[in-house]
XYZ file of C-alpha atoms in Angstrom:
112
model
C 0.000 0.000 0.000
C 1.294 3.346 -0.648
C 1.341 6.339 1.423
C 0.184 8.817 0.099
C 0.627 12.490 1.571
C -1.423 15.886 0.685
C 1.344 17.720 -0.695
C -1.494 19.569 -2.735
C -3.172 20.845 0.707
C -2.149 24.608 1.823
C -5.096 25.154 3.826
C -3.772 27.150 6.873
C -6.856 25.859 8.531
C -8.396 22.705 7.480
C -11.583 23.169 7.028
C -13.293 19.568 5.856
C -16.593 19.556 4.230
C -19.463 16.961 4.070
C -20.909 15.118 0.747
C -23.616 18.048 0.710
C -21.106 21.110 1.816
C -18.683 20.374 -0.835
C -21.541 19.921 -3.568
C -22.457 23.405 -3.062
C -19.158 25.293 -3.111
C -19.004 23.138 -6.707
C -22.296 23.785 -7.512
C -23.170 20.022 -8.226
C -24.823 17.542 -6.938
C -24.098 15.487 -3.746
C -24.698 12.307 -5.930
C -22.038 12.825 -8.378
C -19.564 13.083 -5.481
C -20.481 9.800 -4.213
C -20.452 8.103 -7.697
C -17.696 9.219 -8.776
C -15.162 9.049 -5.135
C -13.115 6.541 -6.322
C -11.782 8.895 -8.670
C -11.439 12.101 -6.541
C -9.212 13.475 -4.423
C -10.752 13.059 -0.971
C -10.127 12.142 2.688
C -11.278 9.118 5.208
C -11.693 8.463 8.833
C -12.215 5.042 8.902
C -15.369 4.340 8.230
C -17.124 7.936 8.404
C -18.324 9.356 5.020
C -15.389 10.855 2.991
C -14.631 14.763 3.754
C -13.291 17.174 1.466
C -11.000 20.044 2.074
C -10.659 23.273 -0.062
C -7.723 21.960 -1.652
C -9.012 19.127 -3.024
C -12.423 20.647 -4.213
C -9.733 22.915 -6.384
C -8.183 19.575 -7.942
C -11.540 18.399 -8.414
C -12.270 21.356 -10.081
C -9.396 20.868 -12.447
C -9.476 17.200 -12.867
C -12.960 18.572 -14.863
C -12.114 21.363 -16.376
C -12.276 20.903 -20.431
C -10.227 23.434 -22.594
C -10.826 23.230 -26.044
C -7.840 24.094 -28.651
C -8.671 27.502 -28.975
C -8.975 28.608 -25.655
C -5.962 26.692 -24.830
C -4.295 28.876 -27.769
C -5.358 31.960 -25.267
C -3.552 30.835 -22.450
C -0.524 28.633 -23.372
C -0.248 30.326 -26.504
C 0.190 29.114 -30.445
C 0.734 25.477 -30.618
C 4.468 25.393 -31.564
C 4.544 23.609 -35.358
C 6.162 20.187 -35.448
C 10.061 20.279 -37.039
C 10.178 18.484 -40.575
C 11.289 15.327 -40.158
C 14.527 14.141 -41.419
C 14.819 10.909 -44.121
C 15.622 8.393 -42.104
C 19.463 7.687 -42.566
C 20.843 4.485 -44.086
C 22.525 2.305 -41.918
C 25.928 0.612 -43.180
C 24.055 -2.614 -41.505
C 22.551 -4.594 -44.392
C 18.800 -5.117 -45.151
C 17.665 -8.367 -43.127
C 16.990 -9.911 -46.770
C 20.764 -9.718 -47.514
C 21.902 -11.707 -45.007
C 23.252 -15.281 -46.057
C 24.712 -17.941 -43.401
C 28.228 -17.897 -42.879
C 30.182 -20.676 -43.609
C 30.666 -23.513 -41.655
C 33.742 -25.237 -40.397
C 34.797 -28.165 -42.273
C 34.728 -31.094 -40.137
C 38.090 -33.098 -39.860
C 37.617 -36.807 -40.525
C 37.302 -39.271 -37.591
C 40.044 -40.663 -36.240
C 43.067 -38.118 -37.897
């Protein structure tokens, strides 16, 4: 099992919200939270419902967030265009169809 830490949490004061408290500061519903936990950043006391902190509503948030092309343009920036690719360069190894079978030893008669 891994241990994992909350290296994403900077809340100065942890402040951990409910199924129904964390739905509203996403504006979604409580269901979607518990259908989809397995997937989300969350925390649990044995076995009390999961709790959310501010931090992780935030990765939620971003784990969601869809950016088309365009608007991705707008913030990163133009795409940067691909290089041309080079010809591939010959090798001095031969094609796999050129290769023959060395020869093979002769074999000294029995008994010299």
């Amino acid at each position: 099992m891994t241990a994992w830490t909350r290296r994403h949490c900077l809340c100065v004061e942890v402040r951990n919200l409910d199924y129904d408290e964390a739905a509203a500061a996403l504006k979604i519903k409580a269901d979607w939270l518990r259908d989809h936990i397995g997937q989300l950043p969350h925390q649990k006391f044995g076995r009390n419902a999961a709790v959310f902190c501010m931090c992780d509503l935030r990765l939620i948030q971003a784990m969601q967030t869809v950016m088309p092309p365009e608007a991705a343009e707008l913030v990163d920036g133009p795409a940067p265009k691909p290089a041309d690719t080079p010809e591939p360069a010959t090798s001095a190894v031969p094609a796999y169809a050129a290769l023959r079978p060395s020869q093979g030893r002769r074999r000294e008669p029995a008994g010299v």
